[in-house]
Amino acid sequence: MTNPTRVASVAELESIFQQELATDRWAATETAFALAVRSRDTGDWEKSREWVAQCLQLLEGFPDETEEQVATKRASVGGVPLPNYLHEGVVRDRFGELA
């Protein structure tokens, strides 16, 4: 996907996630967060819950003692804005009962 302002479909984001999972786990974590948002926004609560769980699982593998360690590397993924920091607390705050 080359146009950063266009909102990616869930299928496009899932494809990106699979590629990133093999090459850049932090990028995959950011994409899992974006997938959780997109799924929630389209009303697919079950898929959103699955992507929240995937994001949280990936986050377990990263240190989170400093802001630098949890700072997102991108402002958005597939047109979905990312938080400045990505850690368990942010995910649980953003998704409430879906987390």
Short mmCIF file of N, CA and C in Angstrom, two decimals:
data_model
loop_
_atom_site.label_atom_id
_atom_site.label_comp_id
_atom_site.label_asym_id
_atom_site.label_seq_id
_atom_site.Cartn_x
_atom_site.Cartn_y
_atom_site.Cartn_z
N MET A 1 0.85 -1.16 0.00
CA MET A 1 0.00 0.00 0.00
C MET A 1 0.90 1.23 0.00
N THR A 2 0.76 2.07 -0.99
CA THR A 2 1.66 3.19 -1.14
C THR A 2 1.07 4.53 -0.75
N ASN A 3 -0.23 4.66 -0.68
CA ASN A 3 -0.86 5.92 -0.34
C ASN A 3 -1.16 5.95 1.16
N PRO A 4 -0.41 6.73 1.95
CA PRO A 4 -0.59 6.70 3.40
C PRO A 4 -1.88 7.34 3.87
N THR A 5 -2.58 8.12 3.02
CA THR A 5 -3.81 8.77 3.45
C THR A 5 -5.04 7.90 3.19
N ARG A 6 -4.92 6.90 2.33
CA ARG A 6 -6.04 6.01 2.04
C ARG A 6 -6.19 5.00 3.17
N VAL A 7 -7.41 4.76 3.57
CA VAL A 7 -7.66 3.79 4.63
C VAL A 7 -7.63 2.39 4.02
N ALA A 8 -6.79 1.55 4.57
CA ALA A 8 -6.63 0.18 4.08
C ALA A 8 -7.82 -0.67 4.52
N SER A 9 -8.12 -1.66 3.71
CA SER A 9 -9.15 -2.62 4.09
C SER A 9 -8.58 -3.55 5.16
N VAL A 10 -9.47 -4.24 5.83
CA VAL A 10 -9.03 -5.22 6.82
C VAL A 10 -8.18 -6.29 6.14
N ALA A 11 -8.57 -6.73 4.95
CA ALA A 11 -7.81 -7.75 4.23
C ALA A 11 -6.40 -7.26 3.91
N GLU A 12 -6.28 -6.00 3.49
CA GLU A 12 -4.96 -5.44 3.21
C GLU A 12 -4.11 -5.39 4.47
N LEU A 13 -4.71 -4.96 5.57
CA LEU A 13 -3.97 -4.90 6.83
C LEU A 13 -3.56 -6.28 7.31
N GLU A 14 -4.42 -7.27 7.11
CA GLU A 14 -4.08 -8.63 7.51
C GLU A 14 -2.89 -9.14 6.71
N SER A 15 -2.84 -8.82 5.43
CA SER A 15 -1.71 -9.21 4.59
C SER A 15 -0.43 -8.53 5.05
N ILE A 16 -0.52 -7.26 5.36
CA ILE A 16 0.62 -6.50 5.87
C ILE A 16 1.10 -7.12 7.19
N PHE A 17 0.14 -7.45 8.06
CA PHE A 17 0.47 -8.05 9.36
C PHE A 17 1.29 -9.33 9.17
N GLN A 18 0.85 -10.20 8.27
CA GLN A 18 1.54 -11.47 8.06
C GLN A 18 2.98 -11.24 7.58
N GLN A 19 3.17 -10.27 6.71
CA GLN A 19 4.52 -9.95 6.22
C GLN A 19 5.38 -9.41 7.36
N GLU A 20 4.81 -8.51 8.13
CA GLU A 20 5.57 -7.90 9.23
C GLU A 20 5.88 -8.90 10.33
N LEU A 21 4.99 -9.82 10.57
CA LEU A 21 5.19 -10.81 11.63
C LEU A 21 6.48 -11.59 11.39
N ALA A 22 6.81 -11.81 10.14
CA ALA A 22 8.02 -12.56 9.80
C ALA A 22 9.28 -11.69 9.80
N THR A 23 9.12 -10.36 9.71
CA THR A 23 10.29 -9.50 9.53
C THR A 23 10.47 -8.44 10.61
N ASP A 24 9.38 -7.96 11.21
CA ASP A 24 9.46 -6.85 12.17
C ASP A 24 8.30 -6.96 13.15
N ARG A 25 8.55 -7.62 14.28
CA ARG A 25 7.48 -7.90 15.23
C ARG A 25 6.88 -6.63 15.83
N TRP A 26 7.66 -5.57 15.98
CA TRP A 26 7.08 -4.33 16.51
C TRP A 26 6.09 -3.74 15.50
N ALA A 27 6.47 -3.73 14.22
CA ALA A 27 5.56 -3.25 13.19
C ALA A 27 4.30 -4.11 13.16
N ALA A 28 4.45 -5.42 13.33
CA ALA A 28 3.29 -6.31 13.37
C ALA A 28 2.39 -5.98 14.56
N THR A 29 2.98 -5.61 15.67
CA THR A 29 2.20 -5.23 16.86
C THR A 29 1.40 -3.97 16.57
N GLU A 30 2.03 -2.99 15.93
CA GLU A 30 1.32 -1.76 15.55
C GLU A 30 0.18 -2.08 14.58
N THR A 31 0.42 -2.98 13.64
CA THR A 31 -0.60 -3.35 12.67
C THR A 31 -1.74 -4.12 13.33
N ALA A 32 -1.42 -4.97 14.31
CA ALA A 32 -2.47 -5.68 15.06
C ALA A 32 -3.36 -4.67 15.78
N PHE A 33 -2.76 -3.62 16.34
CA PHE A 33 -3.55 -2.56 16.98
C PHE A 33 -4.47 -1.91 15.95
N ALA A 34 -3.93 -1.58 14.77
CA ALA A 34 -4.73 -0.96 13.72
C ALA A 34 -5.86 -1.88 13.29
N LEU A 35 -5.59 -3.17 13.18
CA LEU A 35 -6.63 -4.14 12.82
C LEU A 35 -7.72 -4.21 13.88
N ALA A 36 -7.34 -4.12 15.14
CA ALA A 36 -8.34 -4.11 16.21
C ALA A 36 -9.24 -2.88 16.09
N VAL A 37 -8.65 -1.74 15.77
CA VAL A 37 -9.42 -0.51 15.60
C VAL A 37 -10.36 -0.63 14.41
N ARG A 38 -9.81 -1.04 13.26
CA ARG A 38 -10.63 -1.14 12.04
C ARG A 38 -11.77 -2.13 12.23
N SER A 39 -11.50 -3.26 12.86
CA SER A 39 -12.54 -4.26 13.09
C SER A 39 -13.62 -3.70 14.02
N ARG A 40 -13.20 -3.02 15.07
CA ARG A 40 -14.17 -2.40 15.99
C ARG A 40 -15.01 -1.36 15.27
N ASP A 41 -14.34 -0.54 14.45
CA ASP A 41 -15.05 0.53 13.75
C ASP A 41 -16.05 0.02 12.73
N THR A 42 -15.82 -1.19 12.21
CA THR A 42 -16.77 -1.77 11.26
C THR A 42 -17.82 -2.62 11.98
N GLY A 43 -17.75 -2.70 13.30
CA GLY A 43 -18.74 -3.43 14.08
C GLY A 43 -18.46 -4.91 14.22
N ASP A 44 -17.28 -5.35 13.82
CA ASP A 44 -16.92 -6.76 13.96
C ASP A 44 -16.23 -6.95 15.31
N TRP A 45 -17.03 -7.07 16.34
CA TRP A 45 -16.53 -7.10 17.71
C TRP A 45 -15.66 -8.32 17.97
N GLU A 46 -16.05 -9.47 17.41
CA GLU A 46 -15.28 -10.69 17.63
C GLU A 46 -13.88 -10.57 17.02
N LYS A 47 -13.80 -10.07 15.79
CA LYS A 47 -12.50 -9.89 15.13
C LYS A 47 -11.67 -8.86 15.90
N SER A 48 -12.32 -7.79 16.34
CA SER A 48 -11.59 -6.79 17.10
C SER A 48 -11.00 -7.40 18.36
N ARG A 49 -11.80 -8.21 19.05
CA ARG A 49 -11.31 -8.89 20.26
C ARG A 49 -10.11 -9.79 19.94
N GLU A 50 -10.16 -10.49 18.81
CA GLU A 50 -9.05 -11.35 18.40
C GLU A 50 -7.79 -10.52 18.14
N TRP A 51 -7.93 -9.37 17.48
CA TRP A 51 -6.76 -8.54 17.19
C TRP A 51 -6.22 -7.86 18.44
N VAL A 52 -7.11 -7.52 19.37
CA VAL A 52 -6.65 -6.98 20.65
C VAL A 52 -5.81 -8.03 21.36
N ALA A 53 -6.28 -9.27 21.39
CA ALA A 53 -5.54 -10.37 22.04
C ALA A 53 -4.19 -10.58 21.35
N GLN A 54 -4.18 -10.52 20.02
CA GLN A 54 -2.93 -10.69 19.27
C GLN A 54 -1.95 -9.56 19.61
N CYS A 55 -2.45 -8.35 19.66
CA CYS A 55 -1.61 -7.20 20.00
C CYS A 55 -1.03 -7.36 21.41
N LEU A 56 -1.87 -7.72 22.35
CA LEU A 56 -1.39 -7.91 23.73
C LEU A 56 -0.37 -9.03 23.82
N GLN A 57 -0.60 -10.10 23.09
CA GLN A 57 0.35 -11.22 23.10
C GLN A 57 1.71 -10.77 22.55
N LEU A 58 1.70 -10.03 21.46
CA LEU A 58 2.95 -9.54 20.89
C LEU A 58 3.65 -8.57 21.83
N LEU A 59 2.88 -7.72 22.50
CA LEU A 59 3.47 -6.76 23.42
C LEU A 59 4.21 -7.43 24.57
N GLU A 60 3.79 -8.64 24.95
CA GLU A 60 4.45 -9.37 26.04
C GLU A 60 5.93 -9.60 25.75
N GLY A 61 6.31 -9.63 24.48
CA GLY A 61 7.69 -9.91 24.12
C GLY A 61 8.60 -8.70 24.08
N PHE A 62 8.06 -7.52 24.43
CA PHE A 62 8.87 -6.30 24.36
C PHE A 62 9.04 -5.68 25.74
N PRO A 63 10.20 -5.07 25.99
CA PRO A 63 10.38 -4.35 27.25
C PRO A 63 9.47 -3.13 27.26
N ASP A 64 9.07 -2.70 28.47
CA ASP A 64 8.18 -1.55 28.57
C ASP A 64 8.49 -0.66 29.77
N GLU A 65 9.78 -0.58 30.11
CA GLU A 65 10.17 0.21 31.27
C GLU A 65 10.31 1.70 30.97
N THR A 66 10.58 2.06 29.71
CA THR A 66 10.79 3.46 29.37
C THR A 66 9.85 3.88 28.23
N GLU A 67 9.63 5.19 28.12
CA GLU A 67 8.80 5.71 27.03
C GLU A 67 9.40 5.35 25.67
N GLU A 68 10.72 5.40 25.58
CA GLU A 68 11.38 5.07 24.31
C GLU A 68 11.07 3.65 23.87
N GLN A 69 10.97 2.73 24.83
CA GLN A 69 10.71 1.33 24.50
C GLN A 69 9.28 1.10 24.01
N VAL A 70 8.35 1.95 24.39
CA VAL A 70 6.94 1.75 24.01
C VAL A 70 6.45 2.77 22.98
N ALA A 71 7.34 3.64 22.53
CA ALA A 71 6.96 4.64 21.54
C ALA A 71 6.69 3.98 20.19
N THR A 72 5.59 4.35 19.58
CA THR A 72 5.29 3.80 18.26
C THR A 72 6.26 4.39 17.24
N LYS A 73 6.53 3.61 16.22
CA LYS A 73 7.48 4.03 15.18
C LYS A 73 6.79 4.76 14.03
N ARG A 74 5.46 4.57 13.92
CA ARG A 74 4.68 5.19 12.84
C ARG A 74 3.53 5.97 13.44
N ALA A 75 3.08 7.00 12.72
CA ALA A 75 1.94 7.79 13.17
C ALA A 75 0.63 7.08 12.87
N SER A 76 0.62 6.28 11.80
CA SER A 76 -0.59 5.54 11.43
C SER A 76 -0.21 4.30 10.65
N VAL A 77 -1.15 3.37 10.59
CA VAL A 77 -0.99 2.16 9.79
C VAL A 77 -2.26 2.02 8.96
N GLY A 78 -2.09 2.04 7.65
CA GLY A 78 -3.24 1.88 6.77
C GLY A 78 -4.32 2.92 6.97
N GLY A 79 -3.93 4.11 7.39
CA GLY A 79 -4.89 5.18 7.62
C GLY A 79 -5.47 5.19 9.03
N VAL A 80 -5.08 4.25 9.86
CA VAL A 80 -5.55 4.20 11.25
C VAL A 80 -4.50 4.87 12.13
N PRO A 81 -4.85 5.99 12.79
CA PRO A 81 -3.88 6.65 13.66
C PRO A 81 -3.47 5.75 14.82
N LEU A 82 -2.18 5.76 15.13
CA LEU A 82 -1.66 5.00 16.26
C LEU A 82 -1.46 5.93 17.44
N PRO A 83 -1.55 5.38 18.65
CA PRO A 83 -1.21 6.20 19.83
C PRO A 83 0.29 6.48 19.82
N ASN A 84 0.72 7.49 20.56
CA ASN A 84 2.15 7.79 20.64
C ASN A 84 2.92 6.67 21.33
N TYR A 85 2.26 6.01 22.25
CA TYR A 85 2.88 4.92 23.00
C TYR A 85 1.98 3.70 22.92
N LEU A 86 2.60 2.54 22.82
CA LEU A 86 1.84 1.30 22.70
C LEU A 86 2.33 0.32 23.75
N HIS A 87 1.48 0.07 24.74
CA HIS A 87 1.76 -0.91 25.78
C HIS A 87 0.43 -1.44 26.29
N GLU A 88 0.49 -2.43 27.14
CA GLU A 88 -0.73 -3.10 27.60
C GLU A 88 -1.77 -2.12 28.14
N GLY A 89 -1.34 -1.17 28.94
CA GLY A 89 -2.28 -0.22 29.53
C GLY A 89 -3.03 0.61 28.49
N VAL A 90 -2.33 1.02 27.46
CA VAL A 90 -2.96 1.80 26.38
C VAL A 90 -3.98 0.94 25.65
N VAL A 91 -3.61 -0.29 25.34
CA VAL A 91 -4.52 -1.19 24.62
C VAL A 91 -5.77 -1.44 25.46
N ARG A 92 -5.59 -1.75 26.73
CA ARG A 92 -6.75 -2.03 27.59
C ARG A 92 -7.61 -0.79 27.76
N ASP A 93 -6.99 0.39 27.83
CA ASP A 93 -7.74 1.65 27.94
C ASP A 93 -8.55 1.92 26.68
N ARG A 94 -7.95 1.70 25.51
CA ARG A 94 -8.60 2.00 24.23
C ARG A 94 -9.73 1.02 23.89
N PHE A 95 -9.60 -0.22 24.35
CA PHE A 95 -10.56 -1.25 23.93
C PHE A 95 -11.45 -1.75 25.04
N GLY A 96 -11.24 -1.31 26.26
CA GLY A 96 -12.13 -1.67 27.37
C GLY A 96 -12.40 -3.14 27.45
N GLU A 97 -13.68 -3.49 27.38
CA GLU A 97 -14.09 -4.88 27.57
C GLU A 97 -13.65 -5.80 26.44
N LEU A 98 -13.20 -5.25 25.32
CA LEU A 98 -12.70 -6.09 24.24
C LEU A 98 -11.31 -6.63 24.57
N ALA A 99 -10.63 -5.99 25.52
CA ALA A 99 -9.25 -6.38 25.85
C ALA A 99 -9.23 -7.57 26.79
#
